[in-house]
Short mmCIF file of N, CA and C in Angstrom, two decimals:
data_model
loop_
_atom_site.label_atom_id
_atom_site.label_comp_id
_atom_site.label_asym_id
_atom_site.label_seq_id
_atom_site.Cartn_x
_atom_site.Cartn_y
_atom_site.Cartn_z
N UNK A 1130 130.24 292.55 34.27
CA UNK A 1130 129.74 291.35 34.90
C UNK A 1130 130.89 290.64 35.60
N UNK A 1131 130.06 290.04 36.82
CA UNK A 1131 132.03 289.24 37.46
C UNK A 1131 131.82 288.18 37.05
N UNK A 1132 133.08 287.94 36.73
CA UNK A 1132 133.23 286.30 36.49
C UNK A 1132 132.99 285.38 36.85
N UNK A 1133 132.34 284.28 37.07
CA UNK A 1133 131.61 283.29 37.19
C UNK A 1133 132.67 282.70 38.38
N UNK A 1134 132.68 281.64 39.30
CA UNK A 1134 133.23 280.89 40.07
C UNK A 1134 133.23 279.57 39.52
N UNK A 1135 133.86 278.93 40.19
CA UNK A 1135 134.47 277.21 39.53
C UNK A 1135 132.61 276.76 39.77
N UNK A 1136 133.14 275.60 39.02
CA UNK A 1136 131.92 274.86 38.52
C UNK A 1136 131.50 274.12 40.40
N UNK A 1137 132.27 273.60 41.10
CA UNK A 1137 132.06 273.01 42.43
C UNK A 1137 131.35 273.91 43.69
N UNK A 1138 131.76 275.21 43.49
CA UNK A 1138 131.21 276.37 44.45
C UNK A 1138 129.62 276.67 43.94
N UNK A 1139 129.74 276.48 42.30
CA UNK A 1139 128.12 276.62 41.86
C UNK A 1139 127.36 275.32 41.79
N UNK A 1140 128.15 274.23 42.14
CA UNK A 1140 126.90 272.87 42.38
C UNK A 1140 126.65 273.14 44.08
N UNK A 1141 127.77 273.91 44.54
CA UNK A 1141 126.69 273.82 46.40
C UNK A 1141 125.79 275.01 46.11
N UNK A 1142 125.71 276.30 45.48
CA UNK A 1142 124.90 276.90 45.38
C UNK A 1142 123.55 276.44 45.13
N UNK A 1143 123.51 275.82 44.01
CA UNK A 1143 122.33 274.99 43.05
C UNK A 1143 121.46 273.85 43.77
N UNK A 1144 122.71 273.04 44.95
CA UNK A 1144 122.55 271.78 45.80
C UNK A 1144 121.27 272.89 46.86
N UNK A 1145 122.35 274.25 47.20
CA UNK A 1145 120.96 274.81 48.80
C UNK A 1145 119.84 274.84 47.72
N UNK A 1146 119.54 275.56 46.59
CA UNK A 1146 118.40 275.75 45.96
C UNK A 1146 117.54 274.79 45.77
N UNK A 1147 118.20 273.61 45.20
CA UNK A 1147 117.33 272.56 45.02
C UNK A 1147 116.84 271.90 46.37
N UNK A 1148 117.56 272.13 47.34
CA UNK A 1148 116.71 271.57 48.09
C UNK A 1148 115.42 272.22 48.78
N UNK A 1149 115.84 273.79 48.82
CA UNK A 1149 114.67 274.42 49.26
C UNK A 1149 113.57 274.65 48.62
N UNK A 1150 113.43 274.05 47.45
CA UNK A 1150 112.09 273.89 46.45
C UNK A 1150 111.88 272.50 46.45
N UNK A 1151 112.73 271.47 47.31
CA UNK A 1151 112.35 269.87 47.01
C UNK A 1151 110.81 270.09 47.59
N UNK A 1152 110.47 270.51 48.40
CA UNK A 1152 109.09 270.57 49.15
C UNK A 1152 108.08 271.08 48.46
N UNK A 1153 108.32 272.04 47.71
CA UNK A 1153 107.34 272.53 46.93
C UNK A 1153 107.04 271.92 45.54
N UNK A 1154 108.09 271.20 44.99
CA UNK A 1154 107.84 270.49 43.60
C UNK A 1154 107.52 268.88 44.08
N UNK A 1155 108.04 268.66 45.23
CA UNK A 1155 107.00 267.29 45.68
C UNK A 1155 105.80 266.91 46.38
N UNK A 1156 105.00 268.26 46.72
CA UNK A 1156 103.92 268.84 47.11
C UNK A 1156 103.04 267.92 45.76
N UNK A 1157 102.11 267.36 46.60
CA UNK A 1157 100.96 266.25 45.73
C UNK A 1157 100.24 267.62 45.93
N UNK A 1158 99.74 267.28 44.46
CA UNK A 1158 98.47 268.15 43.94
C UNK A 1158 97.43 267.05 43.40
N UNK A 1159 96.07 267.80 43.62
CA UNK A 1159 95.13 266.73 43.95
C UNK A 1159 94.57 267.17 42.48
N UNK A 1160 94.92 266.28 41.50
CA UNK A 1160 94.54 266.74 40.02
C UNK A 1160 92.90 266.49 39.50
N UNK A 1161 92.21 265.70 40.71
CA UNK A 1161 90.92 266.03 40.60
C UNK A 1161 89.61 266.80 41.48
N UNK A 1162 90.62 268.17 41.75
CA UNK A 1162 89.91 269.06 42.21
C UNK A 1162 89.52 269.95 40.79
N UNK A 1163 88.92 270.66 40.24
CA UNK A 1163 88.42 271.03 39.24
C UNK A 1163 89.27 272.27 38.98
N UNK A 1164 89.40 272.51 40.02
CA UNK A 1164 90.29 274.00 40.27
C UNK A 1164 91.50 274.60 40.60
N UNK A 1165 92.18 273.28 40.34
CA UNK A 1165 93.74 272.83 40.94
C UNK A 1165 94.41 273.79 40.02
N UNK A 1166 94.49 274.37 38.74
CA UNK A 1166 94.95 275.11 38.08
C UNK A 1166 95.25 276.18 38.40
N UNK A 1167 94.06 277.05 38.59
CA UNK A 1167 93.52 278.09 39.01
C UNK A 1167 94.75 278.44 40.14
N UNK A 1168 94.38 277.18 41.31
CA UNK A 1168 95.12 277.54 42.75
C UNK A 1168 96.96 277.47 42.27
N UNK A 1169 97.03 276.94 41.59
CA UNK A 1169 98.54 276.93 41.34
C UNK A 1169 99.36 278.10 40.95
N UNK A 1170 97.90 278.45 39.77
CA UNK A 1170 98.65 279.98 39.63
C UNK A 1170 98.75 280.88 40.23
N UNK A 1171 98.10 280.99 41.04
CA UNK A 1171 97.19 282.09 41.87
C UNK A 1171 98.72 281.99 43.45
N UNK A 1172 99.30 281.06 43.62
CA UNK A 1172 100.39 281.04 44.64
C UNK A 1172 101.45 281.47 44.11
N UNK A 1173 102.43 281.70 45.09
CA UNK A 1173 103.20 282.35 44.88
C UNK A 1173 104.37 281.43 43.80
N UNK A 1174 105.32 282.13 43.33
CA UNK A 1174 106.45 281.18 42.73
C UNK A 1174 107.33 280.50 43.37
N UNK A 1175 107.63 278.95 43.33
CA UNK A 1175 108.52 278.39 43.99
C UNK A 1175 109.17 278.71 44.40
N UNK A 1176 110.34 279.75 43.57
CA UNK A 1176 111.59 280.24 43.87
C UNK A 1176 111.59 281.34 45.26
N UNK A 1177 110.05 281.97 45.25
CA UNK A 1177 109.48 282.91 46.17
C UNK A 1177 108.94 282.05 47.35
N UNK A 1178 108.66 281.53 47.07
CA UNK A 1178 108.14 280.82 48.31
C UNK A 1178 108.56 280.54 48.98
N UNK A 1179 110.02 279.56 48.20
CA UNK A 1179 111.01 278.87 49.18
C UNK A 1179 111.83 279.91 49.87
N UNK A 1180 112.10 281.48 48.95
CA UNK A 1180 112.80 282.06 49.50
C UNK A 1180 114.23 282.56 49.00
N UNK A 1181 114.23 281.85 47.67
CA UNK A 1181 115.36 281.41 46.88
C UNK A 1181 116.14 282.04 45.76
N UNK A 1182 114.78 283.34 45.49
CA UNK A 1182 115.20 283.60 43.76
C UNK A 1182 116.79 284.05 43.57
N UNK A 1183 116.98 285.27 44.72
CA UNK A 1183 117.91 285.50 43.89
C UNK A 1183 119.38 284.65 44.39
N UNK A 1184 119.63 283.77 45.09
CA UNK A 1184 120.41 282.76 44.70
C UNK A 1184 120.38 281.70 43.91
N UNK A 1185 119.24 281.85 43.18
CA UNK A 1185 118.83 280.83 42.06
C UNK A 1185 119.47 281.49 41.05
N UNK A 1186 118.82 282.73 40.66
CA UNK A 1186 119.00 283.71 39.38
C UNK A 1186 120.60 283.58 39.22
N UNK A 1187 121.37 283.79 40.15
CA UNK A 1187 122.46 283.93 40.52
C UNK A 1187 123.36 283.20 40.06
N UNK A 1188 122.98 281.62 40.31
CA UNK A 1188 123.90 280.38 40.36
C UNK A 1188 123.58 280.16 38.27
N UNK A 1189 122.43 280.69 38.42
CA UNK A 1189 122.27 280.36 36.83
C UNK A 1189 122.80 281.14 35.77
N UNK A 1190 122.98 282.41 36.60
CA UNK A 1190 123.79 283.43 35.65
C UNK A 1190 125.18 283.00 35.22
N UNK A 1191 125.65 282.25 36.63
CA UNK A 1191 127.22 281.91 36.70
C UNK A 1191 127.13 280.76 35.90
N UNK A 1192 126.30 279.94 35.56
CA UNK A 1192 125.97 278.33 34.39
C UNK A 1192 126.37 279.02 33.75
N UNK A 1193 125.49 279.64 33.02
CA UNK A 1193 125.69 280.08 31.59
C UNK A 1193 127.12 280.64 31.49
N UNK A 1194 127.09 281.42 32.10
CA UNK A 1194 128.54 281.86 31.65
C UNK A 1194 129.53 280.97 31.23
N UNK A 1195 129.78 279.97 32.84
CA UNK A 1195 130.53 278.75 32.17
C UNK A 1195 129.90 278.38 31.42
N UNK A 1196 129.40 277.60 31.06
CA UNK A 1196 128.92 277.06 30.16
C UNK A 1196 129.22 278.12 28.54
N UNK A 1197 129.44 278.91 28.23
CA UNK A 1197 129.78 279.70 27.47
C UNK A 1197 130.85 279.99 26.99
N UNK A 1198 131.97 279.90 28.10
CA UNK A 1198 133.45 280.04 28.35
C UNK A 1198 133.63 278.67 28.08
N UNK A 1199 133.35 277.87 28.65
CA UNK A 1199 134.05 276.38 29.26
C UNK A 1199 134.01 275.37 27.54
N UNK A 1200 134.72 274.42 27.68
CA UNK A 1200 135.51 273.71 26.44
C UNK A 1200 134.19 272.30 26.97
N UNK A 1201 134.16 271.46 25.97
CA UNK A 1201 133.53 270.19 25.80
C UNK A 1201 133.26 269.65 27.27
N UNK A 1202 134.41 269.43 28.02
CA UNK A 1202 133.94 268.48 29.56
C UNK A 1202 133.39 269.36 30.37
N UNK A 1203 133.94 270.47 30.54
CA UNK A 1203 132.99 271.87 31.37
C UNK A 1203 131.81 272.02 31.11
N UNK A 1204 131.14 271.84 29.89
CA UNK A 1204 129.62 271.67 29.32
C UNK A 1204 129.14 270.76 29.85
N UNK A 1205 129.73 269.71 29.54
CA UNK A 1205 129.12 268.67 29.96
C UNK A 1205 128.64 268.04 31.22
N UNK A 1206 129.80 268.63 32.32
CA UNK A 1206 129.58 268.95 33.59
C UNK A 1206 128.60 270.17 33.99
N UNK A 1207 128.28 271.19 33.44
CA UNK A 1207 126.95 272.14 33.67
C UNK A 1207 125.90 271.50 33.37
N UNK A 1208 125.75 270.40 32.11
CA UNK A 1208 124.37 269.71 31.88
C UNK A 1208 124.37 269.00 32.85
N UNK A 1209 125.26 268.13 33.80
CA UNK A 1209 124.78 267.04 34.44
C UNK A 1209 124.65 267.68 36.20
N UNK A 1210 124.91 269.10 35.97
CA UNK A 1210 124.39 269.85 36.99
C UNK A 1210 122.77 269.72 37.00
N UNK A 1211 121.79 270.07 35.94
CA UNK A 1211 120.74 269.94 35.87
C UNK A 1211 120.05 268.68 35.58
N UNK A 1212 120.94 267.37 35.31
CA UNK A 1212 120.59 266.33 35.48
C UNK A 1212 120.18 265.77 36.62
N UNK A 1213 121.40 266.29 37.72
CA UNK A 1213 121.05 265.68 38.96
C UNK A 1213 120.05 266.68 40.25
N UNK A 1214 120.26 267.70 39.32
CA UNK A 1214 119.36 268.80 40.50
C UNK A 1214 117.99 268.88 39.99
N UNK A 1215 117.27 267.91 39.68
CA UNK A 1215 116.02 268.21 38.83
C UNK A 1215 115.04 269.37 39.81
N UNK A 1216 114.46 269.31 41.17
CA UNK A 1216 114.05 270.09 41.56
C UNK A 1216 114.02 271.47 41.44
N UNK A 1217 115.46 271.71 40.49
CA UNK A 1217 115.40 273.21 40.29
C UNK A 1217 115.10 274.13 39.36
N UNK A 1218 113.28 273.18 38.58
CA UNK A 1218 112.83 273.64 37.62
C UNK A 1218 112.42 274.66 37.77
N UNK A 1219 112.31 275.51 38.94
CA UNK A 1219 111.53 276.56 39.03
C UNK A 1219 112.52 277.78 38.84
N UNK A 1220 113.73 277.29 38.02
CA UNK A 1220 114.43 278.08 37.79
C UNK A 1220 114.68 278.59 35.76
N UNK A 1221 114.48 279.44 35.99
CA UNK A 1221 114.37 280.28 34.66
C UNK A 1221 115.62 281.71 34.27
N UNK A 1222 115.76 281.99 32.87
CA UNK A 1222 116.37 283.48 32.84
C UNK A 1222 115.19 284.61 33.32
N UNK A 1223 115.99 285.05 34.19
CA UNK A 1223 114.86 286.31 34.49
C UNK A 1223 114.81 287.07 33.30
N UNK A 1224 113.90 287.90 33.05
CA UNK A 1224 113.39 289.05 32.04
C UNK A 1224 114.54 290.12 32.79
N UNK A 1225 115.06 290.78 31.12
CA UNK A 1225 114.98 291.94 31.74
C UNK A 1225 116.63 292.34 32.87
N UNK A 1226 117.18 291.35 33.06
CA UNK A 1226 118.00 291.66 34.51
C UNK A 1226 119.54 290.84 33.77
N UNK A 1227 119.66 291.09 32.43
CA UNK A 1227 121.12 290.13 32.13
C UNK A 1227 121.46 291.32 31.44
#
């Protein structure tokens, strides 16, 4: 596995991601259509949609790592990565690919 990059090169990674899903996670859903469920699942995944996965998968592989390696303030700086990037819930460990 390569080694992860500084924590600043993976907040602009995380920064393009989150923004290319800001549209899709602020997309109003009309919660009294009966069938709004249904249609949600049935579309594609954020990360797909926007176009994003595998620089998502990517930037998150390199978190963890730091985050793994890294001492008390380095942690703490990866959590407040996902503090401030909330949009980039559509990000998950892939199955299968670590």
């Amino acid at each position: 596995m390569e080694q992860p990059t500084g924590i600043e090169e993976i907040e602009q990674r995380v920064a393009l991601v989150d923004a290319a899903v800001r549209s899709i996670a602020e997309h109003p859903v009309d919660v009294t259509d009966p069938d709004w469920v249904t249609r949600m699942r049935q579309g594609p995944a954020p990360l797909d949609e926007a176009g994003v996965r595998a620089e998502a998968e990517s930037a998150l592989r390199d978190l963890i790592a730091l985050y793994a390696q890294g001492d008390e303030s380095l942690r703490a700086s990866v959590r407040g990565l996902f503090s401030r990037y909330r949009n980039s819930f559509a990000v998950h460990r892939p199955s299968g690919r670590w």
